[in-house]
PDB file of C-alpha atoms in Angstrom:
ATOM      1  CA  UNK A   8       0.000   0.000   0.000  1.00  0.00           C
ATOM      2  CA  UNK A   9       3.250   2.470   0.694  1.00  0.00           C
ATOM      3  CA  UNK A  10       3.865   2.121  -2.835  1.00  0.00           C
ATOM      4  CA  UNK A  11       0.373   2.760  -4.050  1.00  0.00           C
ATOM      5  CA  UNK A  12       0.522   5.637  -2.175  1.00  0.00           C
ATOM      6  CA  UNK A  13       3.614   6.858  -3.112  1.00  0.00           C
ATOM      7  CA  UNK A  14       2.772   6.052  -6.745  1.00  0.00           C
ATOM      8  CA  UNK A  15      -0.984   8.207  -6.374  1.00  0.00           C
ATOM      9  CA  UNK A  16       1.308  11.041  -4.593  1.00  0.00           C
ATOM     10  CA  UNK A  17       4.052  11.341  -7.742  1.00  0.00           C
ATOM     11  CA  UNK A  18       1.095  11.296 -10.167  1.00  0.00           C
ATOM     12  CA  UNK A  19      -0.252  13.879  -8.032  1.00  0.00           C
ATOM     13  CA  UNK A  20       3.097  16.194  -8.146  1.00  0.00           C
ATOM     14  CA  UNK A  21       3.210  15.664 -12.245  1.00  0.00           C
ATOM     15  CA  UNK A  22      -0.489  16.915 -13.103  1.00  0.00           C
ATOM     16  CA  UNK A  23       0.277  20.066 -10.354  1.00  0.00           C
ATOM     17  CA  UNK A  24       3.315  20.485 -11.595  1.00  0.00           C
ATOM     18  CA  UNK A  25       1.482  20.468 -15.522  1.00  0.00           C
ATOM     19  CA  UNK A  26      -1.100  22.535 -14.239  1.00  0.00           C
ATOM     20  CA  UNK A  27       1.510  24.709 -12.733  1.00  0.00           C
ATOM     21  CA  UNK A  28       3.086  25.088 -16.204  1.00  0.00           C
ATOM     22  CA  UNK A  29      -0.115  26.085 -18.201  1.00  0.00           C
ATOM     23  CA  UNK A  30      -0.980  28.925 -15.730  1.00  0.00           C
ATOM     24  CA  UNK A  31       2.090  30.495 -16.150  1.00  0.00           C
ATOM     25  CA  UNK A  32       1.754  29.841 -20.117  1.00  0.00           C
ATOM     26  CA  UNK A  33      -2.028  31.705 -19.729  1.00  0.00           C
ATOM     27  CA  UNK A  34      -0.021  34.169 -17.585  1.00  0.00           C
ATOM     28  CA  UNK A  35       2.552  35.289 -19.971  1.00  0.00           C
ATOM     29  CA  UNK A  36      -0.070  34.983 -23.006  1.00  0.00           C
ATOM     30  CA  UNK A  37      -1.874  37.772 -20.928  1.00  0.00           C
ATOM     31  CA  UNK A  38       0.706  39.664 -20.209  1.00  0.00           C
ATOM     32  CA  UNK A  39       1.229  39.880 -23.899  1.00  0.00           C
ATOM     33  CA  UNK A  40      -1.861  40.926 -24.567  1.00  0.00           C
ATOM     34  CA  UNK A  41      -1.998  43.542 -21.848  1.00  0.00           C
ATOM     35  CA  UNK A  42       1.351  45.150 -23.424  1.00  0.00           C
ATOM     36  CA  UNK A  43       0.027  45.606 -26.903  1.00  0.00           C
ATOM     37  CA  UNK A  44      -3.276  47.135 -25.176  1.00  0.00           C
ATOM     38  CA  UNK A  45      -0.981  49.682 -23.585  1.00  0.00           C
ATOM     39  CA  UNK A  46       0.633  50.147 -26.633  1.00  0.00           C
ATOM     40  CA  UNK A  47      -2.560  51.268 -28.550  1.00  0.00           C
ATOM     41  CA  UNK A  48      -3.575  52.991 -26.316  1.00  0.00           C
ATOM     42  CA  UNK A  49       0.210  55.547 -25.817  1.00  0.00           C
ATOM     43  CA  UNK A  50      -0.569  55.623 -30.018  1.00  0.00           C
ATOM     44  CA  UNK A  51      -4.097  56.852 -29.613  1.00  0.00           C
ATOM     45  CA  UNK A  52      -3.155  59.519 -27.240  1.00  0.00           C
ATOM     46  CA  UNK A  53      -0.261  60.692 -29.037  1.00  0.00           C
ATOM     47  CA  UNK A  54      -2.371  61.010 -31.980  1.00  0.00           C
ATOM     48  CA  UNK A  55      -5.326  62.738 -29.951  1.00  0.00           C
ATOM     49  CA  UNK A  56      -2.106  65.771 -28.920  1.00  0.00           C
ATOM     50  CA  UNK A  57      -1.110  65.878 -32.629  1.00  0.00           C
ATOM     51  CA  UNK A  58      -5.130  66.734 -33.112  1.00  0.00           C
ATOM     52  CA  UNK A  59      -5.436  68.882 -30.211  1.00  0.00           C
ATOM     53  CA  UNK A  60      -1.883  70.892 -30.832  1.00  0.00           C
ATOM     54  CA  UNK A  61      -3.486  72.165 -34.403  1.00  0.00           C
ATOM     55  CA  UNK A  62      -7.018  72.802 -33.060  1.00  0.00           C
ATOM     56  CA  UNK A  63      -5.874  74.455 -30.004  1.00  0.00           C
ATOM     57  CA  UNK A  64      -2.574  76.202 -32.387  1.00  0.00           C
ATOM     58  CA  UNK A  65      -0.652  75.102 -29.407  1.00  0.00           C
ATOM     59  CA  UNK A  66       2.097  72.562 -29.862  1.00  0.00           C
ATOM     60  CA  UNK A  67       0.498  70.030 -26.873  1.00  0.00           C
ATOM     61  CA  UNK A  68       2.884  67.523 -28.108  1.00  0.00           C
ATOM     62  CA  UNK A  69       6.722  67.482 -28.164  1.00  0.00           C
ATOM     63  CA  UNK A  70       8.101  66.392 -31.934  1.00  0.00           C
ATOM     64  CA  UNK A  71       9.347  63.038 -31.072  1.00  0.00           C
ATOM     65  CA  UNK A  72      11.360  60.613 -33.329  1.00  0.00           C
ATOM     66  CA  UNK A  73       9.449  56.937 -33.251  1.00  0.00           C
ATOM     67  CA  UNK A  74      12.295  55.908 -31.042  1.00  0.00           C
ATOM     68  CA  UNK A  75      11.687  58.578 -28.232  1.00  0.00           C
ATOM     69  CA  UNK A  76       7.721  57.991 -27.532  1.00  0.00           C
ATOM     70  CA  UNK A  77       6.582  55.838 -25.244  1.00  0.00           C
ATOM     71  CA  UNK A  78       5.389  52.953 -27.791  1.00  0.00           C
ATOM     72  CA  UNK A  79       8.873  53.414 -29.501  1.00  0.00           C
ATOM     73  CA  UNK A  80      10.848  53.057 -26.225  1.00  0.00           C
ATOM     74  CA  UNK A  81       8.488  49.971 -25.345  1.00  0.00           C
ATOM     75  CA  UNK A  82       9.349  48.311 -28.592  1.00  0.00           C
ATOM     76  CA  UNK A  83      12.763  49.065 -28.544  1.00  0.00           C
ATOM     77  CA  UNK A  84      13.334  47.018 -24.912  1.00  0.00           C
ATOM     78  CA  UNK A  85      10.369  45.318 -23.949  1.00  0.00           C
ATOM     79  CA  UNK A  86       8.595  44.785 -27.327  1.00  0.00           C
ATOM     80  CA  UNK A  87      11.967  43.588 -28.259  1.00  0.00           C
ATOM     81  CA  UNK A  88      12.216  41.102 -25.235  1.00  0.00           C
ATOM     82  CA  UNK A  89       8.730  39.567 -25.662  1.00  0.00           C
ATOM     83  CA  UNK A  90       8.534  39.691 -29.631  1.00  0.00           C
ATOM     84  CA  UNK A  91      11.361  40.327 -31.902  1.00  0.00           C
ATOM     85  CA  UNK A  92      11.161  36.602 -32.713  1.00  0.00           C
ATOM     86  CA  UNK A  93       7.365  37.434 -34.960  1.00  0.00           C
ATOM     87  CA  UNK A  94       7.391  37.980 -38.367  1.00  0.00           C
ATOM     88  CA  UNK A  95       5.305  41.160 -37.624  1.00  0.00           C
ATOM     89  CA  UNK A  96       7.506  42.907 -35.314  1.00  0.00           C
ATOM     90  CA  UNK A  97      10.278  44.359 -37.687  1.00  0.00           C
ATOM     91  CA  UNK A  98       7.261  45.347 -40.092  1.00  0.00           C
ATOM     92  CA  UNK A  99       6.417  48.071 -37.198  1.00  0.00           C
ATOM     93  CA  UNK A 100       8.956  50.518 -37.642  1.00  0.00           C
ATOM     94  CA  UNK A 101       7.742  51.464 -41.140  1.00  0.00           C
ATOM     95  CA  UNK A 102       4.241  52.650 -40.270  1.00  0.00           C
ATOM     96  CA  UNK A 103       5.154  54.170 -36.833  1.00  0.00           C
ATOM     97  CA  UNK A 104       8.160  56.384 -38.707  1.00  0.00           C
ATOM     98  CA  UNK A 105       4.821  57.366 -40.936  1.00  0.00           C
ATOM     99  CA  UNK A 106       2.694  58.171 -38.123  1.00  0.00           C
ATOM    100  CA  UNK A 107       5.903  60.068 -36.303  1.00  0.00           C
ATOM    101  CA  UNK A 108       6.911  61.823 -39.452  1.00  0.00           C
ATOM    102  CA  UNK A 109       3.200  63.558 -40.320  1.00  0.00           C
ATOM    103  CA  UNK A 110       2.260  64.439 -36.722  1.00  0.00           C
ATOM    104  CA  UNK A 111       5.848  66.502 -36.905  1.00  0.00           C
ATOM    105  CA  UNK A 112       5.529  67.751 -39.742  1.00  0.00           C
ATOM    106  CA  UNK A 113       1.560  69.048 -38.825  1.00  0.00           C
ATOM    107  CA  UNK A 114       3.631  70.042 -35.343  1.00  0.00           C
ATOM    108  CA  UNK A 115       5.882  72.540 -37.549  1.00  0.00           C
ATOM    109  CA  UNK A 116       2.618  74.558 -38.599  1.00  0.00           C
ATOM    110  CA  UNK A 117       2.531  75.758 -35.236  1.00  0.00           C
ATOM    111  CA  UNK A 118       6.260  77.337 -34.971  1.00  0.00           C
ATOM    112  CA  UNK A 119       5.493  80.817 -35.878  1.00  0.00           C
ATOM    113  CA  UNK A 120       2.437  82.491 -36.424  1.00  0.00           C
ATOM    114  CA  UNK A 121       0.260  79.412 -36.377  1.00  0.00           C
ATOM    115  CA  UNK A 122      -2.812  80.799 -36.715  1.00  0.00           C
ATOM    116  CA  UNK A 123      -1.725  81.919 -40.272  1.00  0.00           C
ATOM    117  CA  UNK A 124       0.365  79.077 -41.243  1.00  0.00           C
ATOM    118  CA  UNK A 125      -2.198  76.836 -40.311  1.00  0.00           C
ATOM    119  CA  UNK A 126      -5.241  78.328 -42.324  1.00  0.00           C
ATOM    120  CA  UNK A 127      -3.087  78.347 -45.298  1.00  0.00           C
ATOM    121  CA  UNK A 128      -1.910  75.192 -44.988  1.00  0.00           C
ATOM    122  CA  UNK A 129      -4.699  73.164 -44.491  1.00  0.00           C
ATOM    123  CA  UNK A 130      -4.771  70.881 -47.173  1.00  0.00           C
ATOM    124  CA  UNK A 131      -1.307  70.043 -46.396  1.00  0.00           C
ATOM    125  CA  UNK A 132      -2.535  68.938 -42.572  1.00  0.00           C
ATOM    126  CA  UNK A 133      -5.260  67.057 -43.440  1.00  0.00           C
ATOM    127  CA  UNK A 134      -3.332  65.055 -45.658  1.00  0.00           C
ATOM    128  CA  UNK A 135      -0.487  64.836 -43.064  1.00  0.00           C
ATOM    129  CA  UNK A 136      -3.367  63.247 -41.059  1.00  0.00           C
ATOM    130  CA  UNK A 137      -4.881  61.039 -43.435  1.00  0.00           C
ATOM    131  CA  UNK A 138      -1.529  59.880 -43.879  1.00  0.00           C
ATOM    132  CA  UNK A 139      -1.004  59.417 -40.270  1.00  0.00           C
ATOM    133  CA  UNK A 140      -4.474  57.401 -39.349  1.00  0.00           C
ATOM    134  CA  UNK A 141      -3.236  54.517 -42.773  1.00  0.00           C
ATOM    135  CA  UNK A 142      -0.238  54.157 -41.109  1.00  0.00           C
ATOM    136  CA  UNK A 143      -1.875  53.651 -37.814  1.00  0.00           C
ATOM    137  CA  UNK A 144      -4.474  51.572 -39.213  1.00  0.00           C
ATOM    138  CA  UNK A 145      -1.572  49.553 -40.842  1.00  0.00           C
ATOM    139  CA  UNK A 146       0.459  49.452 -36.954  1.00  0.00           C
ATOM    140  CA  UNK A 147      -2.297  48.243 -35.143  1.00  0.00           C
ATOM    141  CA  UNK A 148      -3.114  45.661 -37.281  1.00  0.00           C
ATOM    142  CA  UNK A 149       0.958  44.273 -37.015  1.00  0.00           C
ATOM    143  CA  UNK A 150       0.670  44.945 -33.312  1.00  0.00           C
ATOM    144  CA  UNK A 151      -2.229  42.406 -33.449  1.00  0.00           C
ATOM    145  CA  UNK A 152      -0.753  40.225 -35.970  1.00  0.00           C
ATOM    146  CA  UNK A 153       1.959  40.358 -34.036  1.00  0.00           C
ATOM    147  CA  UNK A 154       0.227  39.203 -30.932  1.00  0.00           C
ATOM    148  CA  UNK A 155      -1.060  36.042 -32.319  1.00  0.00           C
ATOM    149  CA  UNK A 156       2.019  34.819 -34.265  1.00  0.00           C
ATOM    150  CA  UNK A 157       3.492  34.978 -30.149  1.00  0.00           C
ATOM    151  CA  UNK A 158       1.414  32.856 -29.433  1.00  0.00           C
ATOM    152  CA  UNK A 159       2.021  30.282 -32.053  1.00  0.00           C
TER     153      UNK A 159
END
């Protein structure tokens, strides 16, 4: 019966120990998900102070390269860390430079009499923006893509 016992115990140890292993699986899957969340959302409100620095002609936003915003510096080291083995992740940088580069250039409007400069260059910002929500379209959709090859 000792062995019986000690048999039912070790079977007991493997399925907690498989059980063990799958939570922390679920876990990190989460985790994932929770980071690219976060990243969306740092991209939508970056976008929303592009918006508000014309509308307001106040530059509510600091021109930042892709690598110096928070979804930039999150991709650079932790994006890195969790993804960088995806075939999505290195297809990023392209529509985030897209997003960066149109928000600055909108964010130049404002340097010096921005009332002005912005009235009579209009077209030129709301193509700057049109530009900027395709290439955000395009980024969330790798951040998502992204996502799910992780989890392959």
């Amino acid at each position: 019966t000792s062995t019986e016992q000690i048999n039912n115990f070790e079977s007991t140890l493997h399925e907690l120990n498989e059980n063990s292993k799958q939570i922390v699986s679920y876990s990190y899957e989460m985790e994932n998900s929770i980071f690219v969340i976060l990243a969306k959302l740092e991209h939508i409100l970056y976008k929303s102070r592009a918006y508000n620095s014309i509308m307001s002609l106040q530059p509510l936003l600091e021109t930042l390269t892709p690598h110096q915003c928070r979804l930039g510096e999150w991709y650079d080291n932790e994006g890195r860390e969790r993804f960088s083995k995806t075939a999505s992740y290195s297809k990023i940088t392209a529509p985030h430079k897209v997003v960066h580069d149109n928000a600055n250039e909108n964010l130049k409007f404002l340097e010096s009499n921005a009332e002005e400069s912005t009235l009579q260059n209009s077209q030129q910002i709301v193509d700057n923006f049109n530009r900027m929500e395709d290439a955000s379209d395009e980024l969330f959709t790798l951040l998502d893509k992204m996502l799910a090859e992780s989890k392959s």
